[in-house]
Coordinates of C-alpha atoms and ligand atoms in Angstrom, one line a residue:
M27 CA 100.2 42.6 13.4
P28 CA 99.7 39.3 11.4
E29 CA 101.8 36.5 12.5
Q30 CA 105.6 35.9 11.3
R31 CA 108.0 34.5 11.4
K32 CA 111.2 36.4 13.4
I33 CA 113.7 37.6 11.5
V34 CA 117.4 36.9 13.4
T35 CA 119.8 38.0 9.5
A36 CA 117.8 38.6 6.7
T37 CA 119.8 37.4 3.7
P38 CA 120.0 34.2 3.6
E39 CA 117.2 34.5 6.0
N40 CA 117.8 32.7 9.1
S41 CA 114.4 33.5 11.5
E42 CA 112.8 31.9 14.4
T43 CA 109.3 30.4 14.6
P44 CA 107.2 32.8 16.8
L45 CA 106.7 30.8 20.5
D46 CA 104.7 33.4 21.8
Q47 CA 101.9 33.0 19.1
V48 CA 102.5 29.2 19.3
R49 CA 98.1 27.7 19.8
G50 CA 98.9 24.1 19.0
W51 CA 100.6 20.8 18.5
V52 CA 101.6 21.6 15.0
T53 CA 103.9 24.8 13.2
P54 CA 102.0 25.9 10.4
N55 CA 104.5 26.0 7.5
S56 CA 104.9 30.4 7.1
L57 CA 105.9 30.8 11.2
F58 CA 108.2 27.5 10.6
F59 CA 112.0 28.3 11.6
V60 CA 114.6 29.2 8.9
R61 CA 118.5 28.2 8.8
N62 CA 120.0 29.0 5.6
H63 CA 124.0 28.5 5.4
F64 CA 123.5 29.9 1.4
D65 CA 120.7 31.7 -0.1
P66 CA 118.8 29.3 -1.4
P67 CA 119.0 27.4 -4.9
K68 CA 117.0 28.6 -7.5
L69 CA 115.4 24.7 -8.6
D70 CA 113.1 24.0 -11.1
V71 CA 111.3 20.5 -10.3
G72 CA 110.9 19.9 -13.9
T73 CA 114.1 19.2 -14.6
W74 CA 115.9 18.1 -10.7
R75 CA 116.2 15.2 -10.7
L76 CA 117.4 13.1 -7.7
R77 CA 121.1 11.4 -8.3
V78 CA 122.1 7.9 -6.2
G79 CA 125.6 6.7 -6.7
G80 CA 128.4 5.5 -4.7
L81 CA 128.8 2.9 -3.2
V82 CA 125.4 0.6 -5.0
Q83 CA 124.4 -1.5 -7.6
R84 CA 122.7 0.7 -9.8
K85 CA 123.2 4.1 -10.2
M86 CA 119.9 6.3 -10.7
G87 CA 118.1 9.5 -11.5
W88 CA 114.7 10.0 -10.5
T89 CA 112.6 12.4 -11.0
F90 CA 109.9 14.1 -8.9
D91 CA 107.1 12.0 -9.6
D92 CA 109.4 9.1 -10.2
L93 CA 109.3 9.6 -6.3
L94 CA 105.5 10.9 -5.3
A95 CA 104.9 7.6 -7.4
L96 CA 107.0 5.2 -4.2
P97 CA 104.6 4.5 -0.9
E98 CA 104.6 7.4 1.7
R99 CA 105.1 7.5 5.1
T100 CA 104.0 10.5 7.5
V101 CA 106.1 10.8 10.9
F102 CA 104.9 13.5 13.2
A103 CA 108.3 15.8 14.5
T104 CA 109.8 17.9 16.0
V105 CA 113.3 20.2 15.0
E106 CA 115.6 22.3 17.1
C107 CA 118.2 24.2 15.4
A108 CA 121.5 22.5 16.7
G109 CA 121.8 26.6 17.9
N110 CA 119.1 27.3 19.2
G111 CA 119.2 29.0 22.6
R112 CA 122.7 30.3 21.5
S113 CA 122.1 34.2 22.3
F114 CA 121.4 32.7 26.5
L115 CA 124.7 31.2 27.1
A116 CA 126.8 32.7 29.8
Q117 CA 129.4 33.1 27.5
R118 CA 130.0 34.3 24.1
V119 CA 130.2 32.3 21.1
P120 CA 130.3 32.4 17.6
G121 CA 127.4 31.7 15.6
V122 CA 123.5 32.7 14.8
P123 CA 122.6 34.1 17.6
W124 CA 118.9 32.0 18.3
G125 CA 116.8 33.1 21.1
A126 CA 114.2 30.3 21.6
G127 CA 112.6 30.2 18.8
A128 CA 115.1 28.1 16.2
I129 CA 112.1 25.2 16.9
G130 CA 109.1 23.8 15.2
H131 CA 106.9 20.4 14.9
A132 CA 105.4 19.5 11.3
E133 CA 103.3 16.1 10.0
W134 CA 106.6 15.4 7.5
T135 CA 105.1 13.3 4.0
G136 CA 107.5 11.1 1.6
V137 CA 109.3 7.9 0.5
P138 CA 111.4 6.1 3.9
L139 CA 114.9 7.0 2.2
S140 CA 115.5 2.8 2.8
I141 CA 113.3 2.1 -0.4
V142 CA 114.7 4.5 -3.0
L143 CA 118.3 2.9 -1.6
E144 CA 116.6 -0.8 -2.0
R145 CA 115.9 0.2 -5.3
A146 CA 119.7 1.2 -5.9
G147 CA 121.3 -2.0 -3.6
I148 CA 123.8 -0.6 -1.1
Q149 CA 126.8 -2.3 -2.2
T150 CA 129.0 -4.4 1.0
G151 CA 131.8 -2.6 2.7
A152 CA 129.2 0.8 2.8
V153 CA 128.9 2.5 6.0
E154 CA 127.8 5.5 5.7
V155 CA 125.4 8.1 3.0
L156 CA 126.2 11.1 2.2
F157 CA 123.2 13.7 1.7
E158 CA 124.1 16.8 -1.4
G159 CA 122.2 20.1 -1.2
A160 CA 122.3 22.4 -3.9
D161 CA 122.7 25.4 -2.3
R162 CA 126.6 26.7 -2.7
G163 CA 128.6 29.4 -0.9
T164 CA 130.8 30.4 1.5
E165 CA 131.8 30.5 5.0
P166 CA 134.8 33.1 6.5
D167 CA 136.7 30.0 7.3
H168 CA 136.1 28.6 4.1
P169 CA 136.6 30.6 1.0
E170 CA 136.6 28.2 -1.6
P171 CA 132.3 27.9 -2.6
M172 CA 130.6 24.8 -1.0
N173 CA 127.8 22.1 -1.3
F174 CA 125.8 22.1 1.6
E175 CA 126.7 18.4 2.4
R176 CA 126.4 16.1 5.7
S177 CA 125.8 12.4 6.6
L178 CA 124.5 10.1 8.1
P179 CA 125.6 6.4 9.9
L180 CA 123.6 4.2 7.8
A181 CA 121.6 2.6 10.1
K182 CA 120.4 6.0 10.9
A183 CA 119.6 6.5 6.5
M184 CA 118.4 2.7 7.1
H185 CA 115.2 3.7 9.6
P186 CA 111.8 3.4 8.0
D187 CA 111.0 6.9 9.5
T188 CA 114.0 8.4 8.0
L189 CA 111.9 10.1 5.3
L190 CA 113.3 11.9 1.9
V191 CA 110.4 14.5 2.5
T192 CA 108.3 16.1 -0.5
R193 CA 105.0 17.6 2.6
M194 CA 105.3 19.7 5.0
N195 CA 102.1 20.3 6.4
G196 CA 100.1 18.4 3.6
E197 CA 101.5 21.0 1.5
L198 CA 104.6 20.2 -1.0
L199 CA 107.1 21.6 0.7
N200 CA 108.1 25.2 0.3
E201 CA 111.2 27.3 -1.4
I202 CA 113.1 28.2 2.0
H203 CA 112.2 24.3 3.8
G204 CA 114.2 23.2 0.7
A205 CA 111.2 22.1 -2.6
P206 CA 111.4 20.1 -4.4
L207 CA 112.7 17.5 -1.6
R208 CA 114.1 17.1 1.4
L209 CA 116.0 14.7 4.0
F210 CA 114.3 14.4 7.2
V211 CA 115.7 12.8 10.2
P212 CA 113.5 12.6 13.1
G213 CA 115.0 13.0 16.8
W214 CA 117.5 14.8 15.2
Y215 CA 119.4 18.4 15.3
G216 CA 117.9 20.6 12.1
V217 CA 121.2 19.8 10.2
A218 CA 121.0 16.4 9.6
S219 CA 117.8 17.6 7.2
V220 CA 119.3 18.6 3.5
K221 CA 117.2 20.3 2.4
W222 CA 117.4 21.0 -1.6
L223 CA 118.8 17.5 -1.6
S224 CA 120.3 16.9 -5.5
R225 CA 121.9 13.7 -4.5
I226 CA 122.7 10.7 -2.7
E227 CA 126.2 8.6 -2.6
V228 CA 126.8 5.8 -0.5
I229 CA 130.3 5.9 0.8
D230 CA 132.9 3.4 2.4
K231 CA 134.1 5.5 5.1
P232 CA 133.4 8.3 7.3
F233 CA 132.0 12.4 5.8
R234 CA 134.3 14.8 7.4
G235 CA 133.0 18.2 5.7
Y236 CA 132.6 21.3 7.0
F237 CA 129.2 20.7 8.2
Q238 CA 130.2 18.2 10.3
S239 CA 133.9 19.1 10.9
K240 CA 135.0 22.7 11.4
K241 CA 130.8 23.2 12.3
Y242 CA 129.1 20.9 14.2
T243 CA 130.4 19.5 16.7
T244 CA 130.7 18.8 20.3
Q245 CA 132.7 17.8 22.8
R246 CA 133.2 15.5 25.4
R247 CA 135.5 14.1 28.1
A248 CA 137.2 10.3 26.6
S249 CA 139.3 8.9 29.3
N250 CA 142.4 9.4 26.8
G251 CA 141.1 13.7 26.7
L252 CA 138.7 15.1 24.1
E253 CA 136.2 13.0 22.2
T254 CA 134.9 14.9 19.2
I255 CA 131.4 13.9 18.5
I256 CA 129.6 15.2 15.5
V257 CA 125.7 16.5 16.4
G258 CA 123.1 13.9 15.8
P259 CA 120.4 13.4 18.4
M260 CA 118.9 16.4 20.0
A261 CA 119.2 16.4 23.6
V262 CA 115.8 16.4 26.0
K263 CA 114.7 20.1 26.2
S264 CA 111.9 22.6 27.7
E265 CA 110.4 25.4 27.0
I266 CA 109.2 28.4 28.9
I267 CA 106.5 29.9 26.8
R268 CA 104.7 32.2 29.5
P269 CA 105.2 33.8 31.4
K270 CA 108.4 35.6 29.8
A271 CA 110.7 36.9 31.5
G272 CA 110.7 40.3 33.2
D273 CA 106.6 39.5 33.7
L274 CA 105.0 40.9 36.2
L275 CA 102.2 38.2 37.8
G276 CA 99.4 39.4 40.4
I277 CA 99.4 36.5 43.7
G278 CA 96.3 34.1 42.9
T279 CA 97.0 31.4 40.3
N280 CA 99.1 32.1 37.3
R281 CA 99.6 29.3 34.2
V282 CA 102.4 28.2 33.3
V283 CA 102.9 26.8 29.7
G284 CA 105.8 25.7 27.7
L285 CA 107.0 23.1 25.2
A286 CA 109.1 19.9 25.8
W287 CA 110.9 17.8 23.7
A288 CA 113.0 14.5 23.8
G289 CA 115.1 13.5 20.9
E290 CA 114.4 10.7 19.2
D291 CA 111.8 9.7 22.4
A292 CA 108.7 10.7 23.9
V293 CA 108.6 13.5 26.8
A294 CA 107.9 11.3 29.8
K295 CA 107.7 14.3 32.2
V296 CA 107.7 18.1 33.0
D297 CA 108.4 19.5 36.7
I298 CA 108.2 23.0 37.1
S299 CA 111.0 24.9 39.9
T300 CA 109.5 28.1 41.0
N301 CA 112.7 29.3 43.4
G302 CA 114.9 28.2 41.3
G303 CA 115.3 25.0 41.2
Q304 CA 115.0 23.9 45.1
T305 CA 112.0 22.4 44.8
W306 CA 109.7 21.0 42.4
S307 CA 106.3 20.1 41.4
T308 CA 104.9 17.3 38.0
A309 CA 103.4 19.8 35.8
Q310 CA 100.8 18.9 33.3
L311 CA 101.4 16.7 29.8
M312 CA 98.6 18.5 26.6
G313 CA 97.8 16.5 24.1
P314 CA 100.2 13.6 22.5
Q315 CA 103.3 13.0 24.3
A316 CA 104.5 10.5 21.1
A317 CA 108.3 10.4 19.8
Y318 CA 110.2 12.9 18.0
S319 CA 107.6 15.2 19.1
W320 CA 107.0 18.1 21.0
T321 CA 104.5 18.1 24.1
L322 CA 102.8 21.5 25.1
W323 CA 102.9 21.4 29.4
E324 CA 100.7 23.6 32.0
Y325 CA 101.4 24.0 35.5
L326 CA 99.0 25.8 37.7
W327 CA 101.1 28.2 40.1
E328 CA 99.3 29.1 42.5
V329 CA 101.1 32.8 44.9
S330 CA 99.9 33.8 47.6
E331 CA 103.7 36.6 48.5
P332 CA 104.7 39.3 46.7
G333 CA 108.6 39.1 45.7
D334 CA 110.6 37.9 42.9
F335 CA 110.8 34.1 41.1
S336 CA 112.7 32.3 39.5
V337 CA 110.7 29.2 37.5
L338 CA 112.5 27.2 35.9
A339 CA 110.9 23.7 33.4
R340 CA 112.6 20.2 33.1
T341 CA 111.7 17.6 31.3
T342 CA 112.7 13.7 31.7
S343 CA 112.3 11.9 28.0
T344 CA 110.9 8.5 28.2
D345 CA 113.8 6.8 28.3
G346 CA 115.2 8.5 31.8
R347 CA 116.9 10.9 30.4
V348 CA 116.8 14.1 32.9
Q349 CA 117.6 17.8 31.1
P350 CA 120.9 19.3 32.8
M351 CA 120.6 22.4 35.4
E352 CA 123.4 23.9 33.1
Y353 CA 125.0 23.8 29.9
D354 CA 128.2 22.0 29.7
P355 CA 130.3 24.5 28.0
L356 CA 132.4 21.1 25.6
Y357 CA 129.0 21.5 23.7
L358 CA 130.9 25.0 22.0
G359 CA 127.8 26.7 21.2
Y360 CA 125.4 23.9 20.1
Q361 CA 122.8 22.0 21.8
I362 CA 121.6 24.8 24.1
D363 CA 119.6 22.4 26.5
F364 CA 120.5 23.6 30.1
C365 CA 117.6 24.6 31.6
R366 CA 117.3 28.0 31.9
A367 CA 115.6 30.6 34.9
T368 CA 112.7 32.7 33.8
P369 CA 111.9 35.8 36.5
V370 CA 109.3 37.1 37.1
R371 CA 107.7 39.5 39.2
V372 CA 104.5 39.0 41.8
A373 CA 103.1 42.0 42.9
A374 CA 101.6 42.8 46.7
A375 CA 97.9 42.7 45.4
T376 CA 96.9 42.9 48.5
R377 CA 97.2 46.0 49.8
T378 CA 94.7 48.2 51.3
Y379 CA 93.5 52.2 51.5
A380 CA 94.0 52.3 54.8
E381 CA 97.4 51.5 54.8
I382 CA 98.7 54.5 51.8
G383 CA 97.7 58.9 51.0
N384 CA 94.9 59.6 48.6
L385 CA 98.2 60.3 45.6
E386 CA 99.3 56.8 46.8
A387 CA 96.1 54.8 46.3
L388 CA 95.8 56.2 43.2
L389 CA 98.6 55.1 42.1
F390 CA 98.0 52.0 43.9
D391 CA 95.1 51.4 41.8
I392 CA 96.8 52.2 37.7
N393 CA 99.3 49.6 38.7
A394 CA 96.3 47.3 40.1
Y395 CA 95.0 47.4 37.3
A396 CA 98.0 47.2 34.8
E397 CA 98.5 43.8 37.1
E398 CA 94.9 42.4 36.4
N399 CA 95.7 43.4 32.8
K400 CA 99.0 41.2 32.5
R401 CA 96.8 37.9 34.0
L402 CA 94.3 38.4 32.1
P403 CA 95.2 36.7 28.6
L404 CA 96.7 34.3 31.0
D405 CA 92.8 33.7 32.1
I406 CA 91.5 33.1 28.8
E407 CA 93.9 30.9 27.8
A408 CA 92.7 28.6 30.8
Q409 CA 89.6 28.6 28.9
Y410 CA 91.0 28.1 25.1
N411 CA 92.5 24.9 27.8
A412 CA 89.8 23.1 27.7
G413 CA 89.1 23.3 23.9
G414 CA 92.7 22.3 23.8
G415 CA 95.3 23.7 22.6
I416 CA 97.3 26.8 24.0
Ligands
MTE29 N1 120.9 22.1 1.5 C1 120.6 22.5 3.1 N2 120.1 22.4 3.5 C2 120.0 22.6 5.2 C3 120.5 23.4 6.1 C4 120.8 24.5 5.5 O1 122.0 25.5 4.9 N3 121.4 24.1 3.8 N4 120.7 23.8 7.3 C5 120.5 22.7 8.3 C6 119.9 23.6 9.4 S1 121.5 23.8 9.9 C7 118.5 23.8 9.8 S2 118.4 23.5 11.6 C8 117.8 23.0 9.5 C9 116.5 24.1 9.2 O2 115.5 23.4 8.2 P1 114.1 24.3 7.8 O3 114.6 25.9 7.4 O4 113.5 24.1 6.8 O5 113.5 25.2 9.5 O6 118.3 22.5 8.0 C10 119.0 22.2 8.0 N5 119.5 21.5 6.5
MO30 MO1 121.3 24.2 12.2

């Protein structure tokens, strides 16, 4: 079957990157996860304009060609949906029941937002920049139609890596990922990166629209009770790609492979436990380790005893943040960053025929063969690794 996104909901499309088919550092556009709150708008790049207004000296309307003529910048970055992994939570929470694949890593190219804002001239008193997508619709608790809107603090908006993106992995942005233009906020959860961008407004007070008050907020304990935080920078996290939960492994060397990321920082270290977190060993990081980007890792696990094992990965960022062992329920179904156990079984492949009867011996042979085949892909991947990638 050709590789494709894993559909979670069909209309509008919400779909996952098939992480078990990840073969390299960059996620191909066709496999890159999709998170849509409303149906994608039908936009004609010829008549489309980016309107820039609010607290600016000059209101402007940009055509796509005008934007292409401005200086470009390219940033590699991982984007994770704030709800990624929600289906693994012990407590049921509302929202799209994502598995592990609401994440991808791409090369993002476009005009730094700061250049467009500087051309417009930001007036004093500006505190945030508001971004409006052309998509429109309703939510169960918001029956009035609304556009998808999010804001950024001025400092993040003016950061040179915050881009108005025209290209993803070198190709013009496709419709489902926000064509013709999307905001891209590296290191932040996907919700910040408004697709189908149609309007930018510089504003003088914090914006509290639906997607950053009713949705996409977490809570934090403060001295005077609970404080509400708008979902922003991505947490430090890892994902085990192989083995999968429930896999049957053999005695010998089993290759554990996965991904790790650290939001605005780079990954410094990934530790692996095969005994539910009692002891840890360091995994080998593979390929680039850069700010904003995920890092591939592998761990060669030597197993000498059969039994049931609980495999965990734990990321540490370059600024010393460590992935937590438990999920904080105050995150309300967002920022699902805890170390999730992958339970696997290792079967004995060393029993001798003398110990068992003939029929049993036959069954044993069949099982041993099945186990061998289970392990085979892992060995092939080890060879892949000699050439880079997984
Ligand atoms: N206009 C618009 N922008 C949007 C969204 C949306 O529904 N509409 N979804 C956001 C969310 S929650 C995420 S995780 C990312 C997903 O980007 P992708 O679909 O390109 O992977 O887009 C963000 N930008
Ligand atoms: Mo998201």
